[in-house]
Short mmCIF file of C-alpha atoms and ligand atoms in Angstrom, two decimals:
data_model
loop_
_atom_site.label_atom_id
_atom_site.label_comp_id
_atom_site.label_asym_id
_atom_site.label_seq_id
_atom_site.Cartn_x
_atom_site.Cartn_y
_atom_site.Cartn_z
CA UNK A 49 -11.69 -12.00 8.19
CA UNK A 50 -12.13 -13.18 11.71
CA UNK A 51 -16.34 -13.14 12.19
CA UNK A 52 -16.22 -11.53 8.80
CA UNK A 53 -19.56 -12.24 7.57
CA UNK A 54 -22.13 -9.64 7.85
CA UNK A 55 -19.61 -7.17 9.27
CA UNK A 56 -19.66 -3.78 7.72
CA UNK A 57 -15.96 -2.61 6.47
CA UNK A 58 -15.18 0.59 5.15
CA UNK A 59 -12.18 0.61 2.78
CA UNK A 60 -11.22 4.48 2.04
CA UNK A 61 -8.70 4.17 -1.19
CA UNK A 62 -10.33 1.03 -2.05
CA UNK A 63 -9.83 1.11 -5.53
CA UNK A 64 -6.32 1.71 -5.58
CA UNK A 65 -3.56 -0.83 -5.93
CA UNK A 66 -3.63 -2.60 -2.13
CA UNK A 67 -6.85 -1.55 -1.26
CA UNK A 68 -9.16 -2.96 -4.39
CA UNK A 69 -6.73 -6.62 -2.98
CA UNK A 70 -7.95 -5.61 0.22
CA UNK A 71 -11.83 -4.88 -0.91
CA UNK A 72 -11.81 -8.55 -2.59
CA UNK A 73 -10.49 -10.35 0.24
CA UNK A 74 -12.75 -8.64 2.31
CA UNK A 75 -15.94 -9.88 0.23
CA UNK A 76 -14.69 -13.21 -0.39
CA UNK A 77 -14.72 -13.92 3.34
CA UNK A 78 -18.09 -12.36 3.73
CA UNK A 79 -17.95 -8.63 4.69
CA UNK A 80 -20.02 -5.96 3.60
CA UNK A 81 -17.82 -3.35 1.96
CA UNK A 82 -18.32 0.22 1.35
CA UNK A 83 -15.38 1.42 -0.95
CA UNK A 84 -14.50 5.10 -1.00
CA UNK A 85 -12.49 6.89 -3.40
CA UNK A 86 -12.10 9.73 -5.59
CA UNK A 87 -10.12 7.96 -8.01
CA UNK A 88 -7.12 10.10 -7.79
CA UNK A 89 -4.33 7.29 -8.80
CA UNK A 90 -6.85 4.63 -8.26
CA UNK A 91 -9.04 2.81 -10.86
CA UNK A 92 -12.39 1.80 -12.15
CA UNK A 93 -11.04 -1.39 -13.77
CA UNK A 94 -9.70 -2.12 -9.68
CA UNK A 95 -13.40 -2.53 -9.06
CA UNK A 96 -14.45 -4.84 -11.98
CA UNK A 97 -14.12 -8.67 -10.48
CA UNK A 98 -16.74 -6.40 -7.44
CA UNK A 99 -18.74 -4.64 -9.99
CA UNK A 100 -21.89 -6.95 -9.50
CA UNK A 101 -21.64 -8.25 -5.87
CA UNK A 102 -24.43 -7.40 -3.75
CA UNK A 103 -22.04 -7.23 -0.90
CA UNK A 104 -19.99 -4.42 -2.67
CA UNK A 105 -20.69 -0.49 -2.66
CA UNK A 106 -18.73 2.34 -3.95
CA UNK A 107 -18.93 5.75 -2.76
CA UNK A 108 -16.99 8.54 -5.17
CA UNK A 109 -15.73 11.25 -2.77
CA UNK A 110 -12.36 12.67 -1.54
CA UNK A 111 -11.79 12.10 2.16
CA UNK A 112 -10.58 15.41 2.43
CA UNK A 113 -13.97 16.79 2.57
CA UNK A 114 -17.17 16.45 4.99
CA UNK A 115 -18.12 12.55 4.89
CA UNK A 116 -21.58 11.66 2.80
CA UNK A 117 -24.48 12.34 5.59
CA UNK A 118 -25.39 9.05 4.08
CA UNK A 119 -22.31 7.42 5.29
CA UNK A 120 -22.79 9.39 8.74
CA UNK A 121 -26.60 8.30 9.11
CA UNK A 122 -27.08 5.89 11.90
CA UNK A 123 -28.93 3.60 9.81
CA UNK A 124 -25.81 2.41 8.45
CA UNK A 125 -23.62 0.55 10.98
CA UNK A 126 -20.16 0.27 9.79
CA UNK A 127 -18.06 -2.04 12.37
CA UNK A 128 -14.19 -1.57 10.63
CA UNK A 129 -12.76 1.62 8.81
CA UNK A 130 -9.72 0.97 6.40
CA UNK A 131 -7.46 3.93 5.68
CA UNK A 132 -6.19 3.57 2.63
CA UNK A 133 -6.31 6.90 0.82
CA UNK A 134 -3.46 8.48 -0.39
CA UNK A 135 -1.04 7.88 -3.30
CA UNK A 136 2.10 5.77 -2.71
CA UNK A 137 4.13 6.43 -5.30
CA UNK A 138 6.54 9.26 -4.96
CA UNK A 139 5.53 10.61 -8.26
CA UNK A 140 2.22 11.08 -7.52
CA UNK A 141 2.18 12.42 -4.22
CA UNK A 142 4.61 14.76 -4.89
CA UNK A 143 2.78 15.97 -8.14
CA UNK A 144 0.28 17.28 -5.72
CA UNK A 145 1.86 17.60 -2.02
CA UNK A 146 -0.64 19.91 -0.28
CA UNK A 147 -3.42 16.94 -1.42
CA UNK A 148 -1.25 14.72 -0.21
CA UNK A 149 -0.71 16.12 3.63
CA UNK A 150 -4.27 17.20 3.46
CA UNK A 151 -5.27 13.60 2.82
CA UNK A 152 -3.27 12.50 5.23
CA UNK A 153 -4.48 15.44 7.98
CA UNK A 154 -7.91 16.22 7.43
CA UNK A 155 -8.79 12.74 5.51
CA UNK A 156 -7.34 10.88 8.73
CA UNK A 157 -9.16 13.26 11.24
CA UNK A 158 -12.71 12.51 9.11
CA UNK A 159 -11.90 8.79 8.81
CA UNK A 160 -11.28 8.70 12.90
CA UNK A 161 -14.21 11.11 13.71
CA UNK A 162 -16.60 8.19 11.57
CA UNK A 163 -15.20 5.43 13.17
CA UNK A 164 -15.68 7.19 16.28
CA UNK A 165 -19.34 7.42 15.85
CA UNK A 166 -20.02 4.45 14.56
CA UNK A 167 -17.77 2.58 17.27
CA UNK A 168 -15.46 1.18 14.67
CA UNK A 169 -11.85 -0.31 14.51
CA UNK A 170 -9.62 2.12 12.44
CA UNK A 171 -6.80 1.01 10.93
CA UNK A 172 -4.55 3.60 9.52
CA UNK A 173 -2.27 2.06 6.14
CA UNK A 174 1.01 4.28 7.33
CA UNK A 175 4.46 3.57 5.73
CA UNK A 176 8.09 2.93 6.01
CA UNK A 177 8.50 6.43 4.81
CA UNK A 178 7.77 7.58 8.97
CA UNK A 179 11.68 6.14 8.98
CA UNK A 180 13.36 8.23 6.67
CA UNK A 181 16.20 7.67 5.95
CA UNK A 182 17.41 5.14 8.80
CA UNK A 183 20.21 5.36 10.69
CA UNK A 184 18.74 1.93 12.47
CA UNK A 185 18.37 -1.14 10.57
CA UNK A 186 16.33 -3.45 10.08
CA UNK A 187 14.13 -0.72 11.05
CA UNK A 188 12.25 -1.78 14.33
CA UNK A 189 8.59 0.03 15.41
CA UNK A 190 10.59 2.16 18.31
CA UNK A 191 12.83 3.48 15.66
CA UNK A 192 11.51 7.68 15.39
CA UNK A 193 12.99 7.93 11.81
CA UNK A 194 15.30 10.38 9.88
CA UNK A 195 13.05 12.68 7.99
CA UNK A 196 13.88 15.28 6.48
CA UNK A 197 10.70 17.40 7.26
CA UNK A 198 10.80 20.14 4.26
CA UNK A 199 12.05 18.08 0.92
CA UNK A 200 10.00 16.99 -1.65
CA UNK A 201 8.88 13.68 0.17
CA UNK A 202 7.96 15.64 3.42
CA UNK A 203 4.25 15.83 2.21
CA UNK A 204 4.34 12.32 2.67
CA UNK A 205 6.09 11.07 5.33
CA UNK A 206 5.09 14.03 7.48
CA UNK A 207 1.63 13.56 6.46
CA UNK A 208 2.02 9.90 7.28
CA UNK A 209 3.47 11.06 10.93
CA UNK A 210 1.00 13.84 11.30
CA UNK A 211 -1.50 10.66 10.79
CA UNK A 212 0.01 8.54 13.41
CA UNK A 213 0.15 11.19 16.03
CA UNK A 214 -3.95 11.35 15.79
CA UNK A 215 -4.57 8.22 15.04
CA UNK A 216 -3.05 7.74 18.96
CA UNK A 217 -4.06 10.82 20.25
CA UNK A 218 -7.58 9.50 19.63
CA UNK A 219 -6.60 6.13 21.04
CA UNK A 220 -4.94 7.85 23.77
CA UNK A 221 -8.13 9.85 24.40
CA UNK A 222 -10.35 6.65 24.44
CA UNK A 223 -12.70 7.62 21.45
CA UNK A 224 -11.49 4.79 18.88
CA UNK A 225 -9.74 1.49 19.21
CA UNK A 226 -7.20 2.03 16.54
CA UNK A 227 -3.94 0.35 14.77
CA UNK A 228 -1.14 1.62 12.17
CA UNK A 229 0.21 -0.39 10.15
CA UNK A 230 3.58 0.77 8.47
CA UNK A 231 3.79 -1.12 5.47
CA UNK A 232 7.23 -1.83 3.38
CA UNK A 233 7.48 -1.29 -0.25
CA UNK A 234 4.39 -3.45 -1.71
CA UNK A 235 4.15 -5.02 -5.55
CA UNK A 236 2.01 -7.54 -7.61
CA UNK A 237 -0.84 -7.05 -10.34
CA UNK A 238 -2.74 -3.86 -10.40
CA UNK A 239 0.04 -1.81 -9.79
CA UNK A 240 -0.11 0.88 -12.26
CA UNK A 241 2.78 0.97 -15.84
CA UNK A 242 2.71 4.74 -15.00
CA UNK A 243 3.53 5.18 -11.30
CA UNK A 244 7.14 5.37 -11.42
CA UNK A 245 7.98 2.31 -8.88
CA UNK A 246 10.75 0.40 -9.16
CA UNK A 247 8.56 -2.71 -9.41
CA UNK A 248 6.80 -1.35 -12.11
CA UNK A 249 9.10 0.89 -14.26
CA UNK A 250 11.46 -2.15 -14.35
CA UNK A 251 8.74 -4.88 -15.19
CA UNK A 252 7.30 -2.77 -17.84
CA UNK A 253 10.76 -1.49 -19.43
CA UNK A 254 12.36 -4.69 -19.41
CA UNK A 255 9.14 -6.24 -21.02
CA UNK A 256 8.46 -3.55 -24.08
CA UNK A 257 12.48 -3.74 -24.17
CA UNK A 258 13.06 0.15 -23.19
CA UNK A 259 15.79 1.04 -21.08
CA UNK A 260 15.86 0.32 -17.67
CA UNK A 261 16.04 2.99 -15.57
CA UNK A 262 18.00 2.72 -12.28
CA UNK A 263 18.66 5.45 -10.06
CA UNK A 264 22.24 6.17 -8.83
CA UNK A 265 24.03 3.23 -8.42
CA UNK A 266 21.80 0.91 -7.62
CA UNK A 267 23.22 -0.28 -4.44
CA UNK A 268 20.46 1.31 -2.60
CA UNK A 269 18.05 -1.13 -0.87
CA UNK A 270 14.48 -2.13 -0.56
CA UNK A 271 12.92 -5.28 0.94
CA UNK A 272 9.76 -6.09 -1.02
CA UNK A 273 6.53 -7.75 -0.15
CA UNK A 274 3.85 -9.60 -2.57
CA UNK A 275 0.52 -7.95 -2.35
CA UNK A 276 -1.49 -10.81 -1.04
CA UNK A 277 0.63 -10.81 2.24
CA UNK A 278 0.48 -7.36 2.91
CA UNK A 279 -3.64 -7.80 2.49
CA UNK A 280 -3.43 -10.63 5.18
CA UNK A 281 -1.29 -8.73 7.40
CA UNK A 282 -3.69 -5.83 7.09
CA UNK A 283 -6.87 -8.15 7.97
CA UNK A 284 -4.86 -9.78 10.65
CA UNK A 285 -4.19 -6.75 12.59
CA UNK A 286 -7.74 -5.42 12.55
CA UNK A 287 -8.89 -8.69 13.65
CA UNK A 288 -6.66 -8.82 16.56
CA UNK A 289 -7.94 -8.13 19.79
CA UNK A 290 -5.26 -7.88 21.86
CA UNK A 291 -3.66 -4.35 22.75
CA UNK A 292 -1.25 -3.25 20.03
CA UNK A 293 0.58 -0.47 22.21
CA UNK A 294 2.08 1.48 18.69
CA UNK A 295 2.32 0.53 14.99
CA UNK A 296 3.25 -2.48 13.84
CA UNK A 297 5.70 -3.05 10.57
CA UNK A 298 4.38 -5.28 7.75
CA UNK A 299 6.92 -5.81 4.89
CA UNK A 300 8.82 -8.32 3.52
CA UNK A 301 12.81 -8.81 5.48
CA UNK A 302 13.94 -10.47 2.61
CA UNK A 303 16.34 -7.19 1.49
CA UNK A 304 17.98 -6.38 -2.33
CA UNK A 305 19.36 -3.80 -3.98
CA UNK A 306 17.52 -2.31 -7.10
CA UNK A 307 20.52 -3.49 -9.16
CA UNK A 308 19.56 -7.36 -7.75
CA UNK A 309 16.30 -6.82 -8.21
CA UNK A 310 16.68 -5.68 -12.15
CA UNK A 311 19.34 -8.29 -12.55
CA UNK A 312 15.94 -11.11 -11.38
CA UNK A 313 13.82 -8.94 -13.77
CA UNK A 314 16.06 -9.36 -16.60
CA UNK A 315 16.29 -13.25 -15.88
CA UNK A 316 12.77 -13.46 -15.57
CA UNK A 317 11.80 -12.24 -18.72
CA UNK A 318 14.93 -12.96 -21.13
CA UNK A 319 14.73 -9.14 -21.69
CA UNK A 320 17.71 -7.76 -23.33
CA UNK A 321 16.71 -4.23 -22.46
CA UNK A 322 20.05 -1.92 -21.41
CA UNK A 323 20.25 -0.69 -17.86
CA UNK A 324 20.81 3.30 -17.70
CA UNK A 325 21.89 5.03 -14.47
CA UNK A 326 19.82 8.31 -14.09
CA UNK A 327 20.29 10.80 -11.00
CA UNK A 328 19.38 9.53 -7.93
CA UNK A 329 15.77 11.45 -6.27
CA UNK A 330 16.32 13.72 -3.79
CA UNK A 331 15.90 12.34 -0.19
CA UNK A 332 15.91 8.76 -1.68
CA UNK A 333 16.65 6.22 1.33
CA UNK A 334 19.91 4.25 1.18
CA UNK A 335 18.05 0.75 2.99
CA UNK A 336 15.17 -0.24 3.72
CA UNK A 337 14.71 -3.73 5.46
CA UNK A 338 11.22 -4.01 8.09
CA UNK A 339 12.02 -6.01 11.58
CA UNK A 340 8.72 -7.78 11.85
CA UNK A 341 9.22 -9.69 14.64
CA UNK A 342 6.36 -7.83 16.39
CA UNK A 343 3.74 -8.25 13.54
CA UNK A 344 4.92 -12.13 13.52
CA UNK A 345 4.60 -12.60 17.38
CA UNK A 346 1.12 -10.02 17.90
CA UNK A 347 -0.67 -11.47 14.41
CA UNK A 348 1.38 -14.56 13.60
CA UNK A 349 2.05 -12.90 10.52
CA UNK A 350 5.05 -13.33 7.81
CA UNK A 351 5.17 -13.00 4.35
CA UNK A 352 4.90 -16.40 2.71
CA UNK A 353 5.12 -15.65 -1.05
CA UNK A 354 8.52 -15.54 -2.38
CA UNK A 355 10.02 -12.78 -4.48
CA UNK A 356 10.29 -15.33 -7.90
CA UNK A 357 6.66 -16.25 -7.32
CA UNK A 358 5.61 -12.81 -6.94
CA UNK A 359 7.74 -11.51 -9.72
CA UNK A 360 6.21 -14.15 -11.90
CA UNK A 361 2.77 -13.20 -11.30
CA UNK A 362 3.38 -9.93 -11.50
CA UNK A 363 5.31 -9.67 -14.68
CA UNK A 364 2.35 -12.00 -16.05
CA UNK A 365 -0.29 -9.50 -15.10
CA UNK A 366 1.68 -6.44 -16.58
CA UNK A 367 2.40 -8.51 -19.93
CA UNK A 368 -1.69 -9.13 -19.85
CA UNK A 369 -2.32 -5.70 -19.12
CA UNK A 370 -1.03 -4.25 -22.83
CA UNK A 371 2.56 -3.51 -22.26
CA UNK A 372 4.40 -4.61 -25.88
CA UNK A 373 6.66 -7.70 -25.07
CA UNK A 374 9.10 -7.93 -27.95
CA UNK A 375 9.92 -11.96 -29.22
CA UNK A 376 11.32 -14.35 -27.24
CA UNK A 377 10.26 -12.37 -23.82
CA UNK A 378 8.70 -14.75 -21.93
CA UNK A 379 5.25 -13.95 -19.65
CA UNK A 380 4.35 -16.98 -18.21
CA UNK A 381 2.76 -17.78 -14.38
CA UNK A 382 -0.30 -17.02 -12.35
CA UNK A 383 -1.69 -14.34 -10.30
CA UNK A 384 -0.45 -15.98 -6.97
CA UNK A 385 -2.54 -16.15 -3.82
CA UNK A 386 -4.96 -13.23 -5.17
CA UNK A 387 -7.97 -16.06 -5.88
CA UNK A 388 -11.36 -15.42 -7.56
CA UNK A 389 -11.89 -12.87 -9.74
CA UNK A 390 -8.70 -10.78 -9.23
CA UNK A 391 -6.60 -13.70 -10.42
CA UNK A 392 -4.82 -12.38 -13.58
CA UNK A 393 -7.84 -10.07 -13.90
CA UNK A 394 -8.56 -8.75 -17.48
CA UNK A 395 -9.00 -5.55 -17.94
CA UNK A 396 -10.56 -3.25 -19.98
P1 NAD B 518 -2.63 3.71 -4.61
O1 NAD B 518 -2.23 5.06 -5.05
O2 NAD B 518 -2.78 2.65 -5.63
O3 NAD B 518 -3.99 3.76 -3.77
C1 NAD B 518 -4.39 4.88 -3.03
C2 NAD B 518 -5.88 5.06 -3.27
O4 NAD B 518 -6.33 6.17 -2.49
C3 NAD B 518 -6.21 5.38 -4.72
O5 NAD B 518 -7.29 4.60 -5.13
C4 NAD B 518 -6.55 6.86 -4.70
O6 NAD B 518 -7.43 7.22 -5.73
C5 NAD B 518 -7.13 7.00 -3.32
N1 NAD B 518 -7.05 8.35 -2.77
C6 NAD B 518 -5.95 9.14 -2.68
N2 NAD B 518 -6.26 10.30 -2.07
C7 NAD B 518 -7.59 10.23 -1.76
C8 NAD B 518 -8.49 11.11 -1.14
N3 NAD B 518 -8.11 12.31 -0.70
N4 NAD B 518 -9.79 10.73 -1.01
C9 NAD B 518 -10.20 9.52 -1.46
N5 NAD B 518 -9.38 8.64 -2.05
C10 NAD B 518 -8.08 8.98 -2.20
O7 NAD B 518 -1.58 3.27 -3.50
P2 NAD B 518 -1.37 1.87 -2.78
O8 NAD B 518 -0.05 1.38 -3.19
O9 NAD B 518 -2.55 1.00 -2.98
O10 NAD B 518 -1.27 2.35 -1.27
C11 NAD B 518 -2.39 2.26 -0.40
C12 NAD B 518 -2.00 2.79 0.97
O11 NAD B 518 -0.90 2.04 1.49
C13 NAD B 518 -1.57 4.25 0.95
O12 NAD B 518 -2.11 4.91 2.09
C14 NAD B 518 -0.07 4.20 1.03
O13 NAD B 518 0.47 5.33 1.69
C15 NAD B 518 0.14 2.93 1.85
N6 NAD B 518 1.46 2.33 1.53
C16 NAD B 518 1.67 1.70 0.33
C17 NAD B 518 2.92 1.17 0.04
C18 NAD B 518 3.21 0.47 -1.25
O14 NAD B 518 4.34 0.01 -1.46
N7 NAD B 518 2.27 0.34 -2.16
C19 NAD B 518 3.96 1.28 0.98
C20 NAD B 518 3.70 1.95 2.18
C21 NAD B 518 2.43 2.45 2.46
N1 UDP B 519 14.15 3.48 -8.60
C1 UDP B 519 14.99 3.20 -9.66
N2 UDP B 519 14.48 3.21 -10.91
C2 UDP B 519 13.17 3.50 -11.17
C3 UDP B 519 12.31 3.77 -10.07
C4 UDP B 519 12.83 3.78 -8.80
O1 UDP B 519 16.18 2.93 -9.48
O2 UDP B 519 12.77 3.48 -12.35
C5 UDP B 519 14.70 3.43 -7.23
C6 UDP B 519 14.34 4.60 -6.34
O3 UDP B 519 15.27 5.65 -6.50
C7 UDP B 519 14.41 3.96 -4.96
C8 UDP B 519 13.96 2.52 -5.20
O4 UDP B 519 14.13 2.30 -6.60
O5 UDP B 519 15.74 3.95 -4.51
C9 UDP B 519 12.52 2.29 -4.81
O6 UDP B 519 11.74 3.29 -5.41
P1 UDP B 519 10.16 3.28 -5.35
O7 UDP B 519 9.70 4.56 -5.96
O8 UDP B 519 9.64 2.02 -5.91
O9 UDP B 519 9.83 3.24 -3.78
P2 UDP B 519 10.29 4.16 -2.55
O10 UDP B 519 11.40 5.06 -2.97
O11 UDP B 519 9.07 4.90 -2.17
O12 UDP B 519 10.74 3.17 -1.54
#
């Protein structure tokens, strides 16, 4: 992180998949972080290569309710709040949708209201989900999205919209120098076997050599990007100074269907697991592909590790993590770009 060392950063979902990435990064460029999470879909084991670092705290609390006064004391000078908090995957945030919108509300609003009074950055992690279902594509930032605002996914990409509108109503009103960040489907080690992700159902199906499980046809679309570049888009556009008028897209462009993408599983892992169609989710988006020409010209920012590599480390990680991998499955590569400690990290 730009002038990194001896800043203060406050990652809220900071043990969860991107944010624990985001927590290490953060330390291993010489911030002071102060993780918060109620551990919801996020996990201890996240937090293990930080567990001993001096420069590392972790607060248990939901931001749903009244900040810590210890957080809101003024002896502790906080310079850049991460919001992170909330579950991504559409089974968990629709196994508990008014948590989900309220995180998204009333976490948001407390997140803002610290990093008002502290004189913080705030970065909010939004999504693709604000689009909907697109009618433009690749979607750009001025595209307003095609949501439908009372389905089962509503608690989530409302929430997420209900958290853009104040993240810029309090940049509007000149209390907090904010940015959104709407970030594409995301993947790489620490995902979680149970989340119900494409990434991850495939991975771990084809590698115990289960079914694999592909909604409708297939021919749907998602564009996905390796977790280490989403981690130094998010660090890039906190650092920048300049004046980010509205949200900027991080994701990968590079576009597939889920059939390609289980077909590159399959290769990957010389699983002979059988692909089963199962109904498609209601709402489910028929493309997703991010424009990111204004997160490549504002932060100089593009994804730079390729799907293969990614996949590799990825299906190394979930093959280290416990899942059964049947003979002649291969699990071979390296945690890529994740350095330190939360390089193929162990866990327990
Ligand atoms: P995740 O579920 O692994 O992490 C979310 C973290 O937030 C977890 O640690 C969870 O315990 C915590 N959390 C949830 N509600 C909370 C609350 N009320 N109070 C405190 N902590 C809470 O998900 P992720 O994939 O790491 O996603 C991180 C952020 O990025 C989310 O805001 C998500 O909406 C956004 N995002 C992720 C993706 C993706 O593909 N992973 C795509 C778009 C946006
Ligand atoms: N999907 C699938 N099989 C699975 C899990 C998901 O075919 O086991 C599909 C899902 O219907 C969607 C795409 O893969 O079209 C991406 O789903 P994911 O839940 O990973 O992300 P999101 O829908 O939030 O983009």
């Amino acid at each position: 992180m730009k002038n990194g060392r001896g800043r203060v950063v406050l990652v809220a979902g900071g043990a969860g998949f991107i944010g624990s990435h985001l927590c290490d990064a953060l330390v291993s460029e010489g911030a002071h972080v102060i993780c918060v999470d109620n551990f919801r879909t996020g996990r201890r084991q996240n937090l293990f290569p930080l567990r001993h670092d001096s420069r590392f705290e972790f607060i248990e609390a939901d931001v749903i309710d009244p900040l810590k006064p210890s957080l809101l004391s003024s002896r502790v000078p906080i310079d850049a709040v991460f919001n992170l908090a909330c579950a991504a995957s559409p089974a968990h945030y629709q196994a508990e949708p008014e948590h989900t919108m309220l995180t998204n509300v009333l976490g948001t609003r407390n997140l803002l209201a610290l990093a008002q009074k502290k004189r913080a950055r705030f970065l909010l992690a939004s999504t693709s989900e604000v689009y909907g279902d697109p009618d433009v594509h690749p979607q750009t930032e001025s595209y307003w999205g095609n949501v439908n605002p009372t389905g089962p996914r509503a608690c989530y990409d409302e929430g997420k919209r209900a958290a853009e509108a104040l993240t810029f109503d309090y940049r509007r009103a000149g209390r907090v120098s904010v940015r959104v960040a709407r970030i594409f489907n995301t993947y790489g080690p620490r995902m979680r076997a149970d989340d119900g992700r494409v990434v991850s159902n495939v991975i771990t199906q084809a590698l115990s050599g289960k079914d694999i499980t592909v909604y409708g046809h297939g021919s749907q679309t998602r564009s996905f990007c390796y977790v280490a570049d989403l981690v130094d888009g998010l660090m890039r556009l906190m650092d920048y100074d300049g004046e980010a008028s509205g949200p900027v897209n991080l994701g990968n462009p590079i576009e597939l269907t889920v059939n390609e993408l289980v077909a590159r599983v399959l290769a990957m892992t010389g699983s002979r697991s059988r692909v089963v169609n199962r109904p498609l989710p209601i709402d489910d988006p028929r493309r997703r592909r991010p424009d990111i020409s204004l997160a490549n010209e504002l932060l100089g920012w593009s994804p730079r590790v390729a799907l293969d590599e990614g996949l590799e480390a990825t299906i190394t990680w979930f093959a280290g993590e416990g899942a059964k991998v049947p003979a002649g499955v291969k699990a071979t590569g390296r945690a890529k770009g994740l350095g330190g400690a939360a390089a193929g990290l162990a866990v327990s």
